[in-house]
XYZ file of N, CA, C and O in Angstrom:
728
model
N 48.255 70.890 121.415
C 47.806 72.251 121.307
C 48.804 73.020 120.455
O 50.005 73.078 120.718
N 48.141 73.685 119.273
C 49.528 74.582 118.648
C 49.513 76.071 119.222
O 48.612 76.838 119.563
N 50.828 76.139 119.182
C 51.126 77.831 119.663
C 51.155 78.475 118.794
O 51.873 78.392 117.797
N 49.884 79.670 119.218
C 49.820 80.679 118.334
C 51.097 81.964 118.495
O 51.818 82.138 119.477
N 51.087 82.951 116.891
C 52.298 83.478 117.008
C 51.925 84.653 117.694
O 50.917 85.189 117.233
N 52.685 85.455 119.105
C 52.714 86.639 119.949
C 52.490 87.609 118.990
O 53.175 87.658 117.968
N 51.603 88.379 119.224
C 51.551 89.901 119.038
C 52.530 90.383 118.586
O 52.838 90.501 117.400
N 53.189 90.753 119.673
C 54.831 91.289 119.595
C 55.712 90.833 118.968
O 56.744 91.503 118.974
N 55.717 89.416 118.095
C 56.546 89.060 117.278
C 56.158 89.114 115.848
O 57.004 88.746 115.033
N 54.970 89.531 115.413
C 54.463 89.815 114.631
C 54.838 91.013 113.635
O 54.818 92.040 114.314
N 55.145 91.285 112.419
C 55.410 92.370 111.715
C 54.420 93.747 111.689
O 53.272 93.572 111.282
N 54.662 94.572 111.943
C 53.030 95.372 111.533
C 52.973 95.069 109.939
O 53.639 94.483 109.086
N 51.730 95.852 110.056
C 51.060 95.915 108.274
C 51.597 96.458 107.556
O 51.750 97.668 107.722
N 52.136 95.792 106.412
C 52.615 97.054 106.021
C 54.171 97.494 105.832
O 54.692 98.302 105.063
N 54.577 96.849 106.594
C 56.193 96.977 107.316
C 56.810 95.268 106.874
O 56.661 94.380 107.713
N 57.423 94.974 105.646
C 57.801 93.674 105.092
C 59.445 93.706 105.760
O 60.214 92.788 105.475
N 59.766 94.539 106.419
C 61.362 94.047 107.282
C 62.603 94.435 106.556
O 62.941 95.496 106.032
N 63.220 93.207 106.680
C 64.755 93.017 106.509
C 64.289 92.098 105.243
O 64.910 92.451 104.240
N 63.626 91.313 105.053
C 62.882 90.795 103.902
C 62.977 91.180 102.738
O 63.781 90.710 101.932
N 61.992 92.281 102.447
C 61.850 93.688 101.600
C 62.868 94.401 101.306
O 63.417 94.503 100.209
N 63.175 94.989 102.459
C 65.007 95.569 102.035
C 66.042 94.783 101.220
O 66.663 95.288 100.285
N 66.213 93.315 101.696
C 67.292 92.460 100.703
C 66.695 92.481 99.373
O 67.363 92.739 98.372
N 65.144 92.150 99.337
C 64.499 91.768 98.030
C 65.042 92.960 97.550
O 65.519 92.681 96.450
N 65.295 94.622 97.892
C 65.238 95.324 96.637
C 66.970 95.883 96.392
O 67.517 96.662 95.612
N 67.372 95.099 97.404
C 68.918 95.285 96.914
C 69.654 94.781 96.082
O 69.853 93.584 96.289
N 70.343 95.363 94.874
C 71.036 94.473 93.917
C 71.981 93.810 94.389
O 72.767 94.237 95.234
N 72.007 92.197 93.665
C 73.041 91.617 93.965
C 74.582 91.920 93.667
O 74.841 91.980 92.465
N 75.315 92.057 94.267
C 76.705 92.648 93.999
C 77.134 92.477 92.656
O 76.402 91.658 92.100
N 78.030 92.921 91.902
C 78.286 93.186 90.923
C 80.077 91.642 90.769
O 81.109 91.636 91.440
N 79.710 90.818 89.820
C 80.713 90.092 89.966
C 82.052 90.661 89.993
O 82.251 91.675 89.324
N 82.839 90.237 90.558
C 83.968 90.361 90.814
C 84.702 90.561 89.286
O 84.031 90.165 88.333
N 85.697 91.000 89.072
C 86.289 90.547 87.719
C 87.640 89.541 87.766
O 88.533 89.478 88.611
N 87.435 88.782 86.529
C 88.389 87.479 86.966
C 89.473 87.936 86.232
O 89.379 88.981 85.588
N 90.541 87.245 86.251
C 91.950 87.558 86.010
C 92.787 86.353 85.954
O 93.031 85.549 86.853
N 93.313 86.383 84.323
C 94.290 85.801 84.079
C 95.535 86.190 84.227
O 95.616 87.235 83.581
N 96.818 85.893 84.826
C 97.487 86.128 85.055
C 98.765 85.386 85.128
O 99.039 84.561 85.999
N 99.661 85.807 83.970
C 101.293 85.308 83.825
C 101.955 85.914 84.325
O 101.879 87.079 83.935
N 102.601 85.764 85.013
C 104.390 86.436 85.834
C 105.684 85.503 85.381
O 106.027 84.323 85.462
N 106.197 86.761 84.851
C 107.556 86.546 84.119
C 108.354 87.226 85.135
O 108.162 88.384 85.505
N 109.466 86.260 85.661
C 110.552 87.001 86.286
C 112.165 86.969 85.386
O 112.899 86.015 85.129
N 112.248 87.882 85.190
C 113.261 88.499 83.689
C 114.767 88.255 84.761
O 115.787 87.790 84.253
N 114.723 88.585 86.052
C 115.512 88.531 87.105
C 115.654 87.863 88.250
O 114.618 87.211 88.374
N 116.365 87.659 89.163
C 116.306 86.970 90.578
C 115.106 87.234 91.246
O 114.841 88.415 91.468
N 114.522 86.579 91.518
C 112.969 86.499 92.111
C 113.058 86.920 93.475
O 112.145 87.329 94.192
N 114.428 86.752 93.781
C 114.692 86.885 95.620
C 113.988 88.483 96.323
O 114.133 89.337 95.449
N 113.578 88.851 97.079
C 112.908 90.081 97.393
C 111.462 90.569 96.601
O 110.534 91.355 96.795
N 111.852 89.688 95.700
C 110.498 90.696 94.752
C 108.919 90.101 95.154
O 108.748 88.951 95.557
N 107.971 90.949 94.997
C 106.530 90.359 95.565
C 106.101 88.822 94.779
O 106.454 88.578 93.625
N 105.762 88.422 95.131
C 105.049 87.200 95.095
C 103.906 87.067 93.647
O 103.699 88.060 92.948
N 103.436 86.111 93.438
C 102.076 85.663 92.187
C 101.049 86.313 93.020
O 100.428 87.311 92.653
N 100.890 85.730 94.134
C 99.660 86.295 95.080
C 99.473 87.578 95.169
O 98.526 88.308 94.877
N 100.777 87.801 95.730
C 100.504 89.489 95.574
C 100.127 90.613 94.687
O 99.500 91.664 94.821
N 100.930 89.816 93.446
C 101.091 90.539 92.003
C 99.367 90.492 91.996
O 99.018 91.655 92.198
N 98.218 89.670 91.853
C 97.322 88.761 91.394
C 96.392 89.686 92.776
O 95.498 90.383 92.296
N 96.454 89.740 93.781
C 95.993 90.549 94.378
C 95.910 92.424 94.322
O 94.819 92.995 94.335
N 96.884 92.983 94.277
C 97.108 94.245 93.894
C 96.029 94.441 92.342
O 95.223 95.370 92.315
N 96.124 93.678 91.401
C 96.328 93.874 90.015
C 94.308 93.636 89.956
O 93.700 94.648 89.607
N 93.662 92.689 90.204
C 92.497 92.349 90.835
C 91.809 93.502 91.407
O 90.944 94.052 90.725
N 92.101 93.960 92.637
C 91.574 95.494 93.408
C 91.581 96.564 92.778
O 90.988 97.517 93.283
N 92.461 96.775 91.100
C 92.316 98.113 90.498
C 91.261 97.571 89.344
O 90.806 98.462 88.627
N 90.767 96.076 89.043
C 90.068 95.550 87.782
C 88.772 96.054 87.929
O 88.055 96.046 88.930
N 88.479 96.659 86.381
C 86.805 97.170 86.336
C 86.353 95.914 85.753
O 85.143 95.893 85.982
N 86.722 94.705 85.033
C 86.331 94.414 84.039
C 87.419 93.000 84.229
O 88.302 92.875 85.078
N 87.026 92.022 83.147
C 87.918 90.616 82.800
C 89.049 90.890 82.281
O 88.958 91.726 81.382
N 90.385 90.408 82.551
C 91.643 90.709 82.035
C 92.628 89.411 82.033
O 92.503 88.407 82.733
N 93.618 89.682 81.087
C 94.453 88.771 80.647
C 95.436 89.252 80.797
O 95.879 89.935 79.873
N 96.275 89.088 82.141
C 97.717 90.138 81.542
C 98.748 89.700 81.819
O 98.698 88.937 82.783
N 99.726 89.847 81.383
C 101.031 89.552 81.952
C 101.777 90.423 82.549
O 101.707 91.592 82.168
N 102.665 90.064 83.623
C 103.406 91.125 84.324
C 105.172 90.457 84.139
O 105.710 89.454 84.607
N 105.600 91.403 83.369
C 107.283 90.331 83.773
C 108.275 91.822 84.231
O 108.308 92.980 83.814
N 109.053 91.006 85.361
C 109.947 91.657 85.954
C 110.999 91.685 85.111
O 111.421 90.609 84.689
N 111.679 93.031 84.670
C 112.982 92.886 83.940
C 114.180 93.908 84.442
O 114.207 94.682 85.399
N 115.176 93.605 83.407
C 116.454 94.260 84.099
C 116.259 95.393 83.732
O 115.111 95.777 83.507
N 117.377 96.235 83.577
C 117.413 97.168 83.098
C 117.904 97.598 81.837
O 117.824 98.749 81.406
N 118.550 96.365 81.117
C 118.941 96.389 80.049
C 117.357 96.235 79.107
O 116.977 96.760 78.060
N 116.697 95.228 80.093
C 115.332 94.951 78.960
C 114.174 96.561 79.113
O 113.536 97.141 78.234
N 114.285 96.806 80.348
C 113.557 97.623 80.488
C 113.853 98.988 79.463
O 112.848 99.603 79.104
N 114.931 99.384 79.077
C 115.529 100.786 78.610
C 114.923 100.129 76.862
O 114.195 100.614 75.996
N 115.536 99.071 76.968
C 115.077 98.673 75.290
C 113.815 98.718 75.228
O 113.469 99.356 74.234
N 112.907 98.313 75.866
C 111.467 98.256 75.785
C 111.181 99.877 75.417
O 110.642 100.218 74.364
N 111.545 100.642 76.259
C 110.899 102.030 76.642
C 111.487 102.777 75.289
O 110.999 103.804 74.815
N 112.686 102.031 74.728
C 113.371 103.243 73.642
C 112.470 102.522 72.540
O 111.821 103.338 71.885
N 112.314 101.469 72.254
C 111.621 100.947 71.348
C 110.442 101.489 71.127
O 110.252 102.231 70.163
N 109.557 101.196 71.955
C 108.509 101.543 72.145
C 107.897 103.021 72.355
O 106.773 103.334 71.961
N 108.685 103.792 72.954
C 108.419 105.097 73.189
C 108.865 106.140 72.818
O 108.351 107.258 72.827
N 109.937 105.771 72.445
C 111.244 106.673 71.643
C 112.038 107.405 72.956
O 112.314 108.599 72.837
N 112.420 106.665 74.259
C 113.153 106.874 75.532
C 113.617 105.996 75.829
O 113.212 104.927 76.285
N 115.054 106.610 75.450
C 116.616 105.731 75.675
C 116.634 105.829 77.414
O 117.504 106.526 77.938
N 115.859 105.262 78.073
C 116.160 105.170 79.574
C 115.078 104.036 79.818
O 114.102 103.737 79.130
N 115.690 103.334 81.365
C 114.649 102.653 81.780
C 113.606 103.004 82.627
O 113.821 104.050 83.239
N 112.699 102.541 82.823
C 111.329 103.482 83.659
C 111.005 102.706 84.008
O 111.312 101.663 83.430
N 110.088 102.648 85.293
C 109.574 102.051 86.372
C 108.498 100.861 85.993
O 108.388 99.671 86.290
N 107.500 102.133 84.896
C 106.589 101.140 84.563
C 106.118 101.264 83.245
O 106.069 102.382 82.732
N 105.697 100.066 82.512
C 105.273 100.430 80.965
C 104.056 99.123 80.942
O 104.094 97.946 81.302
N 102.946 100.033 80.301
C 101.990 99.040 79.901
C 101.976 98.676 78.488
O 102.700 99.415 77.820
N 101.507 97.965 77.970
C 101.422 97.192 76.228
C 99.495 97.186 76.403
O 98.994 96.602 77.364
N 98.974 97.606 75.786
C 97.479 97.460 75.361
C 97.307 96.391 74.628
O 97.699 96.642 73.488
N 96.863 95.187 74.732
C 96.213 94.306 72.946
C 95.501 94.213 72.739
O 95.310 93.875 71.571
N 94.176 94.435 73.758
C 93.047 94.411 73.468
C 92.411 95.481 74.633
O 93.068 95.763 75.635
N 90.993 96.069 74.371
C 90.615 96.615 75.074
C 88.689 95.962 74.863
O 87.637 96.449 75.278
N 88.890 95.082 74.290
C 86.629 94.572 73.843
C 86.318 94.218 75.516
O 86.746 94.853 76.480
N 85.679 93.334 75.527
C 85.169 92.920 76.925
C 85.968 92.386 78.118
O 85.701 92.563 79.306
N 87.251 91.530 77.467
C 88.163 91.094 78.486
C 89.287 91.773 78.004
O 89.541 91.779 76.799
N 90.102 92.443 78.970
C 91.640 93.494 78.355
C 92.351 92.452 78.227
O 92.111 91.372 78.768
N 93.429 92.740 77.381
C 94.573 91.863 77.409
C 95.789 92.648 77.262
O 95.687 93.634 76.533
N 96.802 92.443 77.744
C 97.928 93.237 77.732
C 99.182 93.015 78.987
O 98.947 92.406 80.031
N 100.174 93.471 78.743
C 101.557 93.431 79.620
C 101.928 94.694 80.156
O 101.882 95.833 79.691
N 102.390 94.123 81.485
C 102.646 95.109 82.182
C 104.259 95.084 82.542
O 104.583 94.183 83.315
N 105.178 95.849 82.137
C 106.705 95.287 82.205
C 107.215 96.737 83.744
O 107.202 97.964 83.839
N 107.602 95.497 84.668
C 108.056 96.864 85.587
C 109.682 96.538 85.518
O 110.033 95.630 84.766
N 110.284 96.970 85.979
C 112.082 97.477 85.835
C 111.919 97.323 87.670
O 111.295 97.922 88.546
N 113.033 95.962 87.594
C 113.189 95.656 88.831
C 114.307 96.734 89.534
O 114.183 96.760 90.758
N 115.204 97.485 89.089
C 116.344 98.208 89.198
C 115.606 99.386 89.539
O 115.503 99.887 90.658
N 115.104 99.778 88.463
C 114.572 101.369 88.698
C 113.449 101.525 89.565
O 113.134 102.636 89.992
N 112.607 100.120 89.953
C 111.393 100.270 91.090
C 111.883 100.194 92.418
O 111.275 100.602 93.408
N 113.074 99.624 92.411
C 114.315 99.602 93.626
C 114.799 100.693 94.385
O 114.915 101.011 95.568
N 115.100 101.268 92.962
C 116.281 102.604 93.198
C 115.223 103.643 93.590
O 115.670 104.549 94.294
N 113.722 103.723 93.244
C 113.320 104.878 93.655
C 112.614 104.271 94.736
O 113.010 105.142 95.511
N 111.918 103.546 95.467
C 111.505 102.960 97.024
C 112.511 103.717 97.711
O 112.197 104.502 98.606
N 114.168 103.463 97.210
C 115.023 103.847 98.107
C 115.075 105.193 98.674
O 115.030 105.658 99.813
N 115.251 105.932 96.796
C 115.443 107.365 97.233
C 114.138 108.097 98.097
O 114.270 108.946 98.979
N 112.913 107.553 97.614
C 111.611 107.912 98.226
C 111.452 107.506 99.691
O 110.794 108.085 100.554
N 112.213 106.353 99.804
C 112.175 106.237 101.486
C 110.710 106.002 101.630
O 109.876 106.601 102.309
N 110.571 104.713 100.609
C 108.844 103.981 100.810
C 109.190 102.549 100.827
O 110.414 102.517 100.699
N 108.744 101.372 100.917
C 108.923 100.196 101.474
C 108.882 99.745 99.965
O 108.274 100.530 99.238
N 109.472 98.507 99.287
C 109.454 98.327 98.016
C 108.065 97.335 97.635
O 107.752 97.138 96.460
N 107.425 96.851 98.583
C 106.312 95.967 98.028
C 105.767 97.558 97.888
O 106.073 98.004 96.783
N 105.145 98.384 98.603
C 104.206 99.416 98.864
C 104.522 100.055 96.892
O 103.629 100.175 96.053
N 105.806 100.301 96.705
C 106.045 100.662 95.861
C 106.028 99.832 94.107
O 106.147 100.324 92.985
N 105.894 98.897 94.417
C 105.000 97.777 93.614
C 103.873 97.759 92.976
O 103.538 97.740 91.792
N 102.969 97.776 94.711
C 101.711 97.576 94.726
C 101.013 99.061 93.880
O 99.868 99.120 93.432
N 102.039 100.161 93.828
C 101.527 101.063 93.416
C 101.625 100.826 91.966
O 100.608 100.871 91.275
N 102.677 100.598 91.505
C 103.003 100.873 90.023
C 102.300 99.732 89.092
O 102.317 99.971 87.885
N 101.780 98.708 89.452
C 101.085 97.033 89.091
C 99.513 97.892 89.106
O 98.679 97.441 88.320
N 99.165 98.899 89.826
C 97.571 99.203 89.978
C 97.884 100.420 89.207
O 96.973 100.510 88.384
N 98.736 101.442 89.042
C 98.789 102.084 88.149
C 99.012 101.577 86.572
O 98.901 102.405 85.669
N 99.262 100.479 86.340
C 99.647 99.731 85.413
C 98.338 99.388 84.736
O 97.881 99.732 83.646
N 97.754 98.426 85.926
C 96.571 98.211 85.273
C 95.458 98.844 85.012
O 94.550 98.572 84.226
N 95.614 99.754 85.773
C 94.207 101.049 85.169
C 94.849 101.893 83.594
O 94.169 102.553 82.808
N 95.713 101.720 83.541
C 96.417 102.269 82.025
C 95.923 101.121 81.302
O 95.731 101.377 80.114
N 95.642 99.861 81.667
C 95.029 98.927 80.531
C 93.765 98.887 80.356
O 93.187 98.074 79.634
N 93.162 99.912 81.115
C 91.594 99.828 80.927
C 91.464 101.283 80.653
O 90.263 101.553 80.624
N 92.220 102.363 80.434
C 91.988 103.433 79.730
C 92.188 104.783 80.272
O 91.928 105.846 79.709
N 92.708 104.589 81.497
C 92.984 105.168 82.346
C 94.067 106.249 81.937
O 95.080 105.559 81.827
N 94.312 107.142 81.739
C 95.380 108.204 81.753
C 96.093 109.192 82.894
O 95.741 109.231 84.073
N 96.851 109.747 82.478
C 97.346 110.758 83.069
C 97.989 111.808 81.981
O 99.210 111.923 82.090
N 97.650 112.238 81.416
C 98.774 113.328 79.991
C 97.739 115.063 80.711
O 98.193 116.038 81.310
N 96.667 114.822 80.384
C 95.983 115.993 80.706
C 95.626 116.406 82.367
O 94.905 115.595 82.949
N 96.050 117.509 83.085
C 95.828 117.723 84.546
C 94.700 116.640 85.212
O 94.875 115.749 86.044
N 93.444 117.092 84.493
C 92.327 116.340 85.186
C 92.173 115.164 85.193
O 91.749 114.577 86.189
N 92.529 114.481 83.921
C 92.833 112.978 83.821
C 94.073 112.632 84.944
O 93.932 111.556 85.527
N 95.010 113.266 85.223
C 95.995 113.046 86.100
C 95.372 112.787 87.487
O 95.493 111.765 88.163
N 94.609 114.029 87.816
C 93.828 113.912 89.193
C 93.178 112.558 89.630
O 93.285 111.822 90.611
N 92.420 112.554 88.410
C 91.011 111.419 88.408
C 91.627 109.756 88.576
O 91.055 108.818 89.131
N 92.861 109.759 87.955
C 93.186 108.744 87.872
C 94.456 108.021 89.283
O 94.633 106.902 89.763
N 95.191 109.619 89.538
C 95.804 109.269 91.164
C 94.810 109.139 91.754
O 95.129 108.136 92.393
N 93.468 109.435 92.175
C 92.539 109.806 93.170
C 92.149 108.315 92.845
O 92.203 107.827 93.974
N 91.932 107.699 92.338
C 92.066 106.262 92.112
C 92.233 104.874 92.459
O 91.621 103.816 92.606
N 93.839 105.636 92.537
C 95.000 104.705 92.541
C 95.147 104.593 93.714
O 95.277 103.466 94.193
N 95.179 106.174 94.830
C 94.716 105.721 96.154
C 94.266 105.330 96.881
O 94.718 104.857 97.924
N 92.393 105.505 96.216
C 91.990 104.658 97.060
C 92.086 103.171 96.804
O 91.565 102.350 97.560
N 92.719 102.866 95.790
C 92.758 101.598 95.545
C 93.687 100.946 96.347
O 93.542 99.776 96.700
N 94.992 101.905 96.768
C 95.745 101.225 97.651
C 95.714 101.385 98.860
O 96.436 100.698 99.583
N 94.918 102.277 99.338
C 94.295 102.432 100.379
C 93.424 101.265 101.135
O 93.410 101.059 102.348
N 92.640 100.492 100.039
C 91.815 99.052 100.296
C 92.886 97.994 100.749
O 92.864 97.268 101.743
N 93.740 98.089 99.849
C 95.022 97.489 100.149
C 96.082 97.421 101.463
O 96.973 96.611 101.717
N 95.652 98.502 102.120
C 96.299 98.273 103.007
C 97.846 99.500 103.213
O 98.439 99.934 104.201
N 98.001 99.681 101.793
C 99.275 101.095 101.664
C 99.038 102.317 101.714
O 97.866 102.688 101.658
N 99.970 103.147 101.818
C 99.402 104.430 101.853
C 99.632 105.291 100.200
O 100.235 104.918 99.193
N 98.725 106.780 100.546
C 98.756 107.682 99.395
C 100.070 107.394 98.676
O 100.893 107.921 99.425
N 100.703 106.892 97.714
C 101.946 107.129 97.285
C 102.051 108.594 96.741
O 103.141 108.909 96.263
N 101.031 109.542 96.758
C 101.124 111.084 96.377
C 101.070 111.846 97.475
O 101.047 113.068 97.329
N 101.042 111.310 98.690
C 100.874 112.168 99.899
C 101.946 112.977 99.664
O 101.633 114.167 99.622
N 103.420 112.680 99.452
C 104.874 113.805 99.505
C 104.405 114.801 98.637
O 104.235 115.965 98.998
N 104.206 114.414 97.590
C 104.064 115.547 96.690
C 103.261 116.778 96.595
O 103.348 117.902 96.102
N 102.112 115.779 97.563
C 100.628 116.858 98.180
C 101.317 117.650 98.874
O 101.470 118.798 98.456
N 101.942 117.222 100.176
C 102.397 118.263 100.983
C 103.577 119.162 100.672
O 103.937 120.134 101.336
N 104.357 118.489 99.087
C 105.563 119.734 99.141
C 103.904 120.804 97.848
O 103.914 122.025 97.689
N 103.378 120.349 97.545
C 102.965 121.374 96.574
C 103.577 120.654 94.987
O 103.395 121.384 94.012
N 104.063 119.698 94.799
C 104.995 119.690 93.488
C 103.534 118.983 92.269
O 102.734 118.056 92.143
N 104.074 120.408 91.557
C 103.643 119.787 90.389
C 103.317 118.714 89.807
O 104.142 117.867 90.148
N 102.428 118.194 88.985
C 102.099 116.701 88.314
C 103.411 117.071 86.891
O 103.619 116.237 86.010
Protein backbone atom coordinates (compact mmCIF):
# COMPACT_ATOMS: atom_id res chain seq x y z
CA UNK A 1 0.00 0.00 0.00
CA UNK A 2 1.65 3.49 -0.74
CA UNK A 3 1.33 6.34 1.69
CA UNK A 4 -0.28 9.14 0.60
CA UNK A 5 1.27 12.69 1.46
CA UNK A 6 -0.80 14.45 4.84
CA UNK A 7 -2.62 17.49 4.26
CA UNK A 8 -0.65 19.21 6.74
CA UNK A 9 2.57 18.48 5.20
CA UNK A 10 1.66 19.75 2.13
CA UNK A 11 2.69 23.38 0.83
CA UNK A 12 -0.34 25.64 0.15
CA UNK A 13 -0.83 26.98 -3.42
CA UNK A 14 0.97 29.21 -4.19
CA UNK A 15 3.42 29.40 -1.29
CA UNK A 16 6.92 27.65 -3.06
CA UNK A 17 8.82 27.88 0.67
CA UNK A 18 12.34 27.98 1.56
CA UNK A 19 12.71 26.61 -2.08
CA UNK A 20 11.72 29.89 -3.82
CA UNK A 21 13.44 32.07 -1.38
CA UNK A 22 17.06 30.29 -2.02
CA UNK A 23 16.11 30.13 -5.83
CA UNK A 24 15.96 34.01 -5.75
CA UNK A 25 18.91 34.65 -3.62
CA UNK A 26 22.21 35.55 -5.18
CA UNK A 27 24.93 33.39 -4.77
CA UNK A 28 27.56 35.08 -2.60
CA UNK A 29 29.94 37.10 -4.18
CA UNK A 30 33.52 35.22 -4.44
CA UNK A 31 35.76 35.82 -1.99
CA UNK A 32 38.90 37.69 -3.28
CA UNK A 33 42.10 35.68 -3.53
CA UNK A 34 45.42 36.88 -2.45
CA UNK A 35 48.82 36.56 -3.24
CA UNK A 36 50.94 37.15 -0.70
CA UNK A 37 54.91 37.70 0.07
CA UNK A 38 56.22 38.58 3.60
CA UNK A 39 59.51 40.02 3.86
CA UNK A 40 60.92 40.21 7.30
CA UNK A 41 63.67 43.14 6.93
CA UNK A 42 64.11 42.31 10.91
CA UNK A 43 63.91 39.72 13.81
CA UNK A 44 60.69 37.99 13.22
CA UNK A 45 60.52 37.33 17.09
CA UNK A 46 57.10 39.12 18.38
CA UNK A 47 55.97 40.19 15.10
CA UNK A 48 52.47 38.73 13.63
CA UNK A 49 52.63 35.77 11.73
CA UNK A 50 51.96 34.91 7.43
CA UNK A 51 48.52 33.83 8.70
CA UNK A 52 47.81 36.67 10.30
CA UNK A 53 49.38 39.14 7.92
CA UNK A 54 47.18 36.98 5.05
CA UNK A 55 44.17 37.13 7.23
CA UNK A 56 43.90 40.87 8.29
CA UNK A 57 45.00 41.89 4.61
CA UNK A 58 42.06 39.39 2.93
CA UNK A 59 39.05 41.01 5.31
CA UNK A 60 39.88 44.65 3.92
CA UNK A 61 40.11 42.94 -0.08
CA UNK A 62 37.40 44.27 -2.58
CA UNK A 63 39.00 42.60 -5.36
CA UNK A 64 42.26 40.02 -6.46
CA UNK A 65 45.62 41.19 -5.13
CA UNK A 66 49.26 40.60 -5.27
CA UNK A 67 51.07 42.16 -2.51
CA UNK A 68 53.87 42.18 -0.60
CA UNK A 69 54.26 43.16 2.96
CA UNK A 70 58.00 43.48 4.33
CA UNK A 71 58.80 44.38 7.82
CA UNK A 72 61.68 46.91 8.03
CA UNK A 73 63.97 48.82 10.29
CA UNK A 74 64.09 52.02 10.65
CA UNK A 75 66.91 52.84 8.76
CA UNK A 76 64.91 51.21 5.65
CA UNK A 77 61.80 52.63 6.61
CA UNK A 78 63.02 56.61 6.84
CA UNK A 79 64.82 55.93 3.38
CA UNK A 80 61.79 54.60 1.82
CA UNK A 81 59.54 57.52 3.12
CA UNK A 82 62.37 60.30 2.22
CA UNK A 83 62.74 58.78 -1.11
CA UNK A 84 59.61 58.34 -1.93
CA UNK A 85 57.76 61.09 -0.28
CA UNK A 86 60.14 63.71 0.29
CA UNK A 87 60.03 62.77 4.52
CA UNK A 88 63.27 62.42 6.17
CA UNK A 89 61.49 60.30 9.00
CA UNK A 90 60.27 56.86 9.43
CA UNK A 91 56.43 56.16 9.45
CA UNK A 92 54.39 53.45 10.43
CA UNK A 93 53.02 52.71 7.17
CA UNK A 94 53.69 53.20 3.37
CA UNK A 95 51.93 51.68 0.46
CA UNK A 96 53.68 51.34 -3.29
CA UNK A 97 50.68 51.09 -5.98
CA UNK A 98 51.82 48.94 -9.37
CA UNK A 99 48.94 48.16 -10.56
CA UNK A 100 45.43 48.99 -9.98
CA UNK A 101 43.41 46.80 -13.55
CA UNK A 102 41.55 43.80 -12.16
CA UNK A 103 44.07 42.19 -9.76
CA UNK A 104 46.10 45.13 -7.49
CA UNK A 105 49.53 44.66 -7.13
CA UNK A 106 51.66 46.47 -4.80
CA UNK A 107 53.81 46.67 -1.32
CA UNK A 108 53.01 47.40 1.75
CA UNK A 109 56.30 48.41 3.91
CA UNK A 110 55.42 48.79 7.77
CA UNK A 111 58.42 50.09 10.20
CA UNK A 112 58.78 47.52 12.81
CA UNK A 113 60.28 50.33 15.35
CA UNK A 114 57.83 52.98 14.77
CA UNK A 115 54.62 50.39 14.82
CA UNK A 116 56.23 49.41 18.27
CA UNK A 117 56.91 52.69 19.64
CA UNK A 118 53.41 53.92 19.02
CA UNK A 119 51.23 50.50 20.39
CA UNK A 120 53.36 51.61 23.32
CA UNK A 121 52.74 55.19 23.65
CA UNK A 122 48.95 54.48 22.60
CA UNK A 123 48.70 51.82 25.18
CA UNK A 124 47.07 49.36 22.36
CA UNK A 125 48.29 45.73 22.05
CA UNK A 126 50.87 45.52 19.05
CA UNK A 127 49.15 42.74 16.87
CA UNK A 128 45.76 45.06 17.28
CA UNK A 129 48.06 47.74 16.06
CA UNK A 130 49.22 45.81 12.99
CA UNK A 131 46.11 44.50 12.15
CA UNK A 132 45.18 48.10 11.80
CA UNK A 133 47.88 49.57 9.73
CA UNK A 134 48.13 46.09 7.06
CA UNK A 135 44.03 46.94 6.48
CA UNK A 136 44.71 50.50 6.29
CA UNK A 137 47.45 49.64 3.94
CA UNK A 138 45.53 47.68 1.86
CA UNK A 139 42.55 49.77 1.22
CA UNK A 140 45.22 52.56 0.08
CA UNK A 141 45.95 49.86 -2.66
CA UNK A 142 42.60 49.78 -3.91
CA UNK A 143 42.07 53.56 -3.83
CA UNK A 144 41.15 54.30 -0.76
CA UNK A 145 42.24 57.76 0.72
CA UNK A 146 42.35 59.95 3.42
CA UNK A 147 43.84 63.76 2.25
CA UNK A 148 40.23 65.27 2.01
CA UNK A 149 37.86 65.28 5.50
CA UNK A 150 35.21 63.05 3.88
CA UNK A 151 37.47 60.68 2.22
CA UNK A 152 39.12 60.52 5.75
CA UNK A 153 35.71 59.63 7.37
CA UNK A 154 34.64 57.11 4.68
CA UNK A 155 37.68 55.38 4.73
CA UNK A 156 38.28 55.12 8.92
CA UNK A 157 34.54 54.12 9.00
CA UNK A 158 35.93 51.26 7.05
CA UNK A 159 38.77 50.32 8.55
CA UNK A 160 36.65 49.75 11.61
CA UNK A 161 34.42 47.87 10.69
CA UNK A 162 36.84 45.89 9.12
CA UNK A 163 38.58 45.36 12.31
CA UNK A 164 35.79 45.06 14.09
CA UNK A 165 35.05 41.55 11.93
CA UNK A 166 38.35 40.88 13.11
CA UNK A 167 37.93 40.74 16.30
CA UNK A 168 39.88 44.42 17.41
CA UNK A 169 38.65 47.36 18.42
CA UNK A 170 37.91 51.10 16.84
CA UNK A 171 41.64 52.10 16.63
CA UNK A 172 39.84 55.82 16.39
CA UNK A 173 37.76 55.36 19.41
CA UNK A 174 40.62 57.83 21.55
CA UNK A 175 40.46 60.32 19.23
CA UNK A 176 36.50 60.18 18.98
CA UNK A 177 36.28 60.72 22.53
CA UNK A 178 39.11 63.43 23.01
CA UNK A 179 37.40 65.35 19.94
CA UNK A 180 41.00 65.48 18.06
CA UNK A 181 41.13 66.50 14.84
CA UNK A 182 41.87 64.22 11.61
Amino acid sequence: MKAEPSPKMAAPPGNTGQAAAASNRRPPAPKPRLSLSLQYAVPETGLPSRVEFRRWITAALERDAEITVRIVDEAEGRALNRDFRGRDYATNVLTFVYSEQTQLAGDIALCAAVVAREAHERNIALRAHYAHLVVHGALHLQGYDHEADSDAEAMEALETATLAKLGFPDPYAEDKRHGVAR
